[in-house]
Coordinates of C-alpha atoms and ligand atoms in Angstrom, one line a residue:
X13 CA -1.1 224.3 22.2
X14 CA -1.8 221.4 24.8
X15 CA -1.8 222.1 28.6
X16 CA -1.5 225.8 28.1
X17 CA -3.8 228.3 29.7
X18 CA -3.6 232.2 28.9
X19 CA -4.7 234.4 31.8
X20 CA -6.0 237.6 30.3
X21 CA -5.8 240.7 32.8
X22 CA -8.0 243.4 32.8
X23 CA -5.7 245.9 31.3
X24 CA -5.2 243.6 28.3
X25 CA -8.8 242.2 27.5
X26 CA -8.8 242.8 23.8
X27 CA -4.8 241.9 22.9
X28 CA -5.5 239.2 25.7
X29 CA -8.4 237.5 24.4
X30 CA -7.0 237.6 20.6
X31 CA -3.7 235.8 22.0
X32 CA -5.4 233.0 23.8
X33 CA -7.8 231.9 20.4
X34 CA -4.7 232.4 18.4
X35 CA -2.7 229.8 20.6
X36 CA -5.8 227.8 21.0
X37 CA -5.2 227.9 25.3
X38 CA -7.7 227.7 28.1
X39 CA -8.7 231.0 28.1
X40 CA -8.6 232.0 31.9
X41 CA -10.6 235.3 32.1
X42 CA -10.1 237.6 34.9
X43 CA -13.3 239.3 36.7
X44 CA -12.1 242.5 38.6
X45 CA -13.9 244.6 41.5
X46 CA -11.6 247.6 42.3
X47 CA -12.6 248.5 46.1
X48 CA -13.4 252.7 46.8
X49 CA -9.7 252.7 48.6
X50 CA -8.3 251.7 45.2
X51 CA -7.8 248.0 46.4
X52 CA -7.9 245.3 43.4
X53 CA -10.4 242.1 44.0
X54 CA -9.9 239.6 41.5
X55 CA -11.3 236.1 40.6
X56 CA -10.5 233.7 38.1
X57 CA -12.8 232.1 35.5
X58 CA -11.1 229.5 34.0
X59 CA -9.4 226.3 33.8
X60 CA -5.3 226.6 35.2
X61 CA -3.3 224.1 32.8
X62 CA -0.5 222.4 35.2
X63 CA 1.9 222.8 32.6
X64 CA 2.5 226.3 31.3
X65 CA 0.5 229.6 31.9
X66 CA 0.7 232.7 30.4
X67 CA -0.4 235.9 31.9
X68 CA -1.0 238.8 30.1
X69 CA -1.5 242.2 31.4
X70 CA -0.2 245.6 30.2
X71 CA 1.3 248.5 33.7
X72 CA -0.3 251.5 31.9
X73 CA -2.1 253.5 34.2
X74 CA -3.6 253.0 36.7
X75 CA 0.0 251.8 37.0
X76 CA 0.3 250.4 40.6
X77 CA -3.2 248.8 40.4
X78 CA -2.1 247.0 36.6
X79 CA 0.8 245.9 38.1
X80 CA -0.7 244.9 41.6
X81 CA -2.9 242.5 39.8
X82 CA -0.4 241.1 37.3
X83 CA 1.5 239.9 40.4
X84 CA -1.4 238.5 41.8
X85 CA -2.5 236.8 38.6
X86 CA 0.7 234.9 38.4
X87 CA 0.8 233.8 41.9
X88 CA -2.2 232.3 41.5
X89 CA -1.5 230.4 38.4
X90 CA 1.6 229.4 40.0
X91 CA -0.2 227.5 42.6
X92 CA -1.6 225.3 39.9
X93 CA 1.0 225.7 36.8
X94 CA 5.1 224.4 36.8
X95 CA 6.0 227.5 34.3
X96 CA 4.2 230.8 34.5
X97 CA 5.2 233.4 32.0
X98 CA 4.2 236.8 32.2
X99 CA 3.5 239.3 29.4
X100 CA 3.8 242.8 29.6
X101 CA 3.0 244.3 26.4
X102 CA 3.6 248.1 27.8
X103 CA 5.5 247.5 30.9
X104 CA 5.1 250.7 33.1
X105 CA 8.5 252.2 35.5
X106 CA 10.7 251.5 32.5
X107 CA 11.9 254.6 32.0
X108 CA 13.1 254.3 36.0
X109 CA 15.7 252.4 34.9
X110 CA 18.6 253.6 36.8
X111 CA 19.6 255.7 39.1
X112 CA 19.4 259.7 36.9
X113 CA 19.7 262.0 39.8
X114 CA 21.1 261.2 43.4
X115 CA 19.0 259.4 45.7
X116 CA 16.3 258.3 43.1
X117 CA 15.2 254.9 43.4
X118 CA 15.3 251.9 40.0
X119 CA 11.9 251.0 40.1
X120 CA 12.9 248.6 37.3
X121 CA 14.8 246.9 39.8
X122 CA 11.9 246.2 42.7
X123 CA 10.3 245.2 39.6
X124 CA 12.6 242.5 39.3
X125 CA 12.4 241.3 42.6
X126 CA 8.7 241.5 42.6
X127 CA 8.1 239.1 39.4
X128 CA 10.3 236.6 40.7
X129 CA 9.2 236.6 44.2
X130 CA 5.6 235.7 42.9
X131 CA 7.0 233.2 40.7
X132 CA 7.3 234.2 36.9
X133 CA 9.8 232.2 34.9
X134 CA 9.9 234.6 32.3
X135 CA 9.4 237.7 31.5
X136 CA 8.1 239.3 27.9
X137 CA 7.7 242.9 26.7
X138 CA 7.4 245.0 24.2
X139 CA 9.5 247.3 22.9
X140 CA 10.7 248.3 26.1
X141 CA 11.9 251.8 26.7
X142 CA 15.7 250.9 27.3
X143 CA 17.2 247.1 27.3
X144 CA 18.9 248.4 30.6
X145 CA 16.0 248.0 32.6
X146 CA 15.5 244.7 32.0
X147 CA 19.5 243.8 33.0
X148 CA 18.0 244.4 36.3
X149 CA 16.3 240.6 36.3
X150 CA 17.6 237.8 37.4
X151 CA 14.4 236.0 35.8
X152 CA 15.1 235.2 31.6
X153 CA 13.5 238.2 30.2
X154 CA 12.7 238.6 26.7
X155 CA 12.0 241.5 24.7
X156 CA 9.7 241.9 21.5
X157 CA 9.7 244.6 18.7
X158 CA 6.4 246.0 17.3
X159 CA 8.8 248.1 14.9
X160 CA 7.8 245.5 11.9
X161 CA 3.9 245.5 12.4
X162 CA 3.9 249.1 12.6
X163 CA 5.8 249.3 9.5
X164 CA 3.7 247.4 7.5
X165 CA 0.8 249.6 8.4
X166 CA 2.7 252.8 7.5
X167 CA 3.8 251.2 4.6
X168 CA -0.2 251.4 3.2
X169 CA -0.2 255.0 3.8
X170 CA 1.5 255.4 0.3
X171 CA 3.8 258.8 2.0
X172 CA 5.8 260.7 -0.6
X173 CA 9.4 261.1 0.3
X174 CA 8.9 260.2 3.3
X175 CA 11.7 259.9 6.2
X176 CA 11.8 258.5 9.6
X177 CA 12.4 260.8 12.2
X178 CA 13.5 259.9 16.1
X179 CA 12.6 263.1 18.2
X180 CA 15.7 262.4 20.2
X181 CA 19.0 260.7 20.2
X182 CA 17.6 258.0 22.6
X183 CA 15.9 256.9 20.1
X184 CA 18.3 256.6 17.0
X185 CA 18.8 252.9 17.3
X186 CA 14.4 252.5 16.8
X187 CA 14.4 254.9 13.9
X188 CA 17.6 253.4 12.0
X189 CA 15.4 249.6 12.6
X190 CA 12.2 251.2 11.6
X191 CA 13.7 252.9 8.4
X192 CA 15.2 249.6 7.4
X193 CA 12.0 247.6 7.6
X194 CA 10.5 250.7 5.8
X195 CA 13.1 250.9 3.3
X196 CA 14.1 254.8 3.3
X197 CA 16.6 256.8 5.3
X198 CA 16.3 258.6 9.2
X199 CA 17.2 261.0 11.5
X200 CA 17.6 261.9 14.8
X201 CA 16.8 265.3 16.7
X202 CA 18.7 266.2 19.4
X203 CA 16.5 267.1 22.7
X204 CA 16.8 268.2 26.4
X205 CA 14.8 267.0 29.0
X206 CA 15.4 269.1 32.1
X207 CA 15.5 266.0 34.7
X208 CA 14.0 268.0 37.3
X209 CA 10.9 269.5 35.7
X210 CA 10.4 266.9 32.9
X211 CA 10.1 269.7 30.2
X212 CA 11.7 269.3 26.6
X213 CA 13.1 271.1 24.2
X214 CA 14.7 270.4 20.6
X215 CA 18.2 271.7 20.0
X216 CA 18.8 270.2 16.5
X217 CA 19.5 273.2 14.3
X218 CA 18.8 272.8 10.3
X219 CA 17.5 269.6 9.4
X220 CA 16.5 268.7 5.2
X221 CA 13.1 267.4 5.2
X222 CA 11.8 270.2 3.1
X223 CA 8.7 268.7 1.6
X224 CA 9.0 265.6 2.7
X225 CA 6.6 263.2 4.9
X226 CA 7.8 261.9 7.8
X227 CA 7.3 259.3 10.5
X228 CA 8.0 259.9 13.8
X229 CA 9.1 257.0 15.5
X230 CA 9.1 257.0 19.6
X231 CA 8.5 253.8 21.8
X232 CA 6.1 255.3 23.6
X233 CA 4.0 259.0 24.0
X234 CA 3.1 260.0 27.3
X235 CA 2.3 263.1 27.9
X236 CA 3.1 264.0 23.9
X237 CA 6.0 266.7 25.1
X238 CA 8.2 264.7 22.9
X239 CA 6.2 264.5 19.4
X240 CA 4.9 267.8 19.9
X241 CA 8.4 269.7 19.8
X242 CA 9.6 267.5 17.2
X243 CA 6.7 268.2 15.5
X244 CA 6.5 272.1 15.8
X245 CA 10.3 272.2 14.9
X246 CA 9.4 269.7 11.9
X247 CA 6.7 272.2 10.1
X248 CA 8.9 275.4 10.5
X249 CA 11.6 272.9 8.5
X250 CA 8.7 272.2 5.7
X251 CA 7.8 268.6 6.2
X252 CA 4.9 268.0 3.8
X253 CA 3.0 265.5 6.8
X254 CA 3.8 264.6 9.5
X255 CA 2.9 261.2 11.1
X256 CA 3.6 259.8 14.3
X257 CA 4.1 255.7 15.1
X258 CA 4.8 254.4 18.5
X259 CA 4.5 251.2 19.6
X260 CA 3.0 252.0 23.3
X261 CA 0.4 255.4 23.5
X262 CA -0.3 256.7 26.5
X263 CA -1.2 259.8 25.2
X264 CA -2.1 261.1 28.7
X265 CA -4.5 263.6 29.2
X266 CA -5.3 265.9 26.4
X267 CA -1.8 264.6 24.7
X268 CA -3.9 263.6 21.3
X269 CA -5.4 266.5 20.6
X270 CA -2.2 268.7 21.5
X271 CA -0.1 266.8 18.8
X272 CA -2.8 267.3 16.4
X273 CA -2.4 270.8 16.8
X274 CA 1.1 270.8 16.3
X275 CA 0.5 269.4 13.0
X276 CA 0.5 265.1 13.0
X277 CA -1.9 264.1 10.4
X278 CA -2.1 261.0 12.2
X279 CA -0.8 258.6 15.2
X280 CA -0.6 255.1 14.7
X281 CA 0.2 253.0 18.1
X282 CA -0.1 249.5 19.1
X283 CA -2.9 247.7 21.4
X284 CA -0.3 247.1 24.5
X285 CA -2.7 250.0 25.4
X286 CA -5.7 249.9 23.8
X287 CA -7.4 253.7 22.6
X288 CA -8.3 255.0 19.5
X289 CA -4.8 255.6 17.9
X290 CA -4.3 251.8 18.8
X291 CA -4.6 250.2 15.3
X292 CA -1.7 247.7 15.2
X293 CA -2.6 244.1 16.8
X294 CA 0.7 242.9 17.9
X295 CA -1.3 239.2 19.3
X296 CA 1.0 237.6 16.7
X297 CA 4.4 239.0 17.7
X298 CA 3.1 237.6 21.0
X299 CA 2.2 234.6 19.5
X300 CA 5.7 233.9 18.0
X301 CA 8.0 234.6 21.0
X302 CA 5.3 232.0 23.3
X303 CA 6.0 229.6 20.3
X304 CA 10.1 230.2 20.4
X305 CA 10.1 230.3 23.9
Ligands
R5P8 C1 11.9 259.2 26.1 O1 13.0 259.1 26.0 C2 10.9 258.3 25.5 O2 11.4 257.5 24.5 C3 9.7 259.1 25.0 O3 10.1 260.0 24.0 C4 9.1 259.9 26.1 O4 9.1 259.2 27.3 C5 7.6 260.3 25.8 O5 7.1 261.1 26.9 P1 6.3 262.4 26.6 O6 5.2 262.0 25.6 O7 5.8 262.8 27.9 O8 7.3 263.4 26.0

């Protein structure tokens, strides 16, 4: 594309760097010195179009230092660029999207205010937890799905019966998409988070997936909570296998090796955060909103 330049964080070098060749832009690369007090130092190698930039980087953790240098990223390339947009393929504080308990703070909301104030003119994610946080910007916001990339992975896996599976009720909506692009049917478990001490539990009671395989579908795994109660409650039903697709993974801590435990064969996530589960590029999904927008 002509007078576009693609500033590629340092949480997003390998999705970033994929982007910018696919939409033949200036790649602007980002060189990054985080200080002992946790303080980002960043310097820009690149040519800034005066046209159009896009930034891209992903507020996984370290979350306040990600998202620290994506606002810096875009003030400077508004200094030199009319439009800045700014892509956040995982955008961290979603899930503070309102106000759950008395006195809690939207983070989603000083998120808002933040982009603007630097100057983005548009925001992109990815399969953001809940389209409530981003009602919170005044900015145009836009949001992408990875559902159909990760389907046509899953799709090679060849699963017998297999069925899609949200682990809660929050998530019904993704697992009715996912199972239509995927062509079978899907459920949703009930569960309960206690707000206060974050911990889950399934309440569903019988469900049929007697051997079956099964996908579940979640936007994102943190601390694997989530898949691993689904999961446990799953294999006392007599699901055949078990696999797990999510379009951001976290998987915090020792969260992988947990949910393999609880019997996943496999989990499949996207490169918004890059790890080893991360074997879905989602550069092209990218590639078509930039070209729509
Ligand atoms: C919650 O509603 C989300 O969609 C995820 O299911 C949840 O945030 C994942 O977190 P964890 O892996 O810590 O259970």
């Amino acid at each position: 594309m002509n007078n576009l330049s693609v500033i590629v964080g340092n949480s997003s070098v390998q999705l970033g760097t994929k982007f910018a060749k696919k939409c033949k832009a200036n790649l602007v690369k980002s060189e990054v010195r985080v200080f002992p007090d946790g303080e980002s130092k960043i310097t820009l190698k690149g040519k800034i179009s005066s046209k159009k930039t896009i930034v891209i980087q992903s507020v996984y953790p370290p979350v306040d230092t990600n998202l620290i240098q994506a606002l810096s990223l875009v003030s400077k390339a508004k200094e030199f660029s009319k439009e800045v947009i700014l892509v956040i393929p995982y955008m961290g504080y979603a899930r503070q999207d309102r106000e759950f308990l008395p006195g809690e703070i939207i983070t989603m909301k000083v998120l808002a205010q933040m982009t603007k104030g630097v100057g983005a003119s548009k925001i992109i994610v990815v399969d953001i937890h809940s389209k409530l946080g981003l009602k919170h910007f005044k900015t145009k916001t836009q949001n992408i799905s990875a559902i159909p990339e990760l389907v046509k992975y899953l799709k090679k896996l060849r699963l017998k019966d297999p069925l899609i599976i949200s682990p809660d009720q929050g998530g019904k909506e993704r697992a009715k998409l996912f199972a239509k692009e995927f062509g079978s049917e899907f459920l949703a478990l009930e569960k309960k988070r206690d707000r206060k001490t974050g911990k889950v539990k399934i309440i569903s009671k019988e469900v049929d997936v007697k051997n079956k395989d099964l996908i579940l579908v979640d936007d994102m795994i943190s601390t694997g909570g989530s898949i691993i109660h689904a999961a446990e409650f799953l294999k006392k039903q007599k699901a055949r296998q078990i696999f797990v697709a999510c379009t951001h993974g976290l998987l915090l801590n020792d969260a992988e090796k947990k949910i393999k435990s609880s019997g996943v064969k496999q989990i499949i996530s996207t490169n918004s955060i890059p790890g080893k589960t991360s074997k879905v590029d989602i550069s092209n999904i990218i590639l078509e909103a930039i070209t729509d927008a």
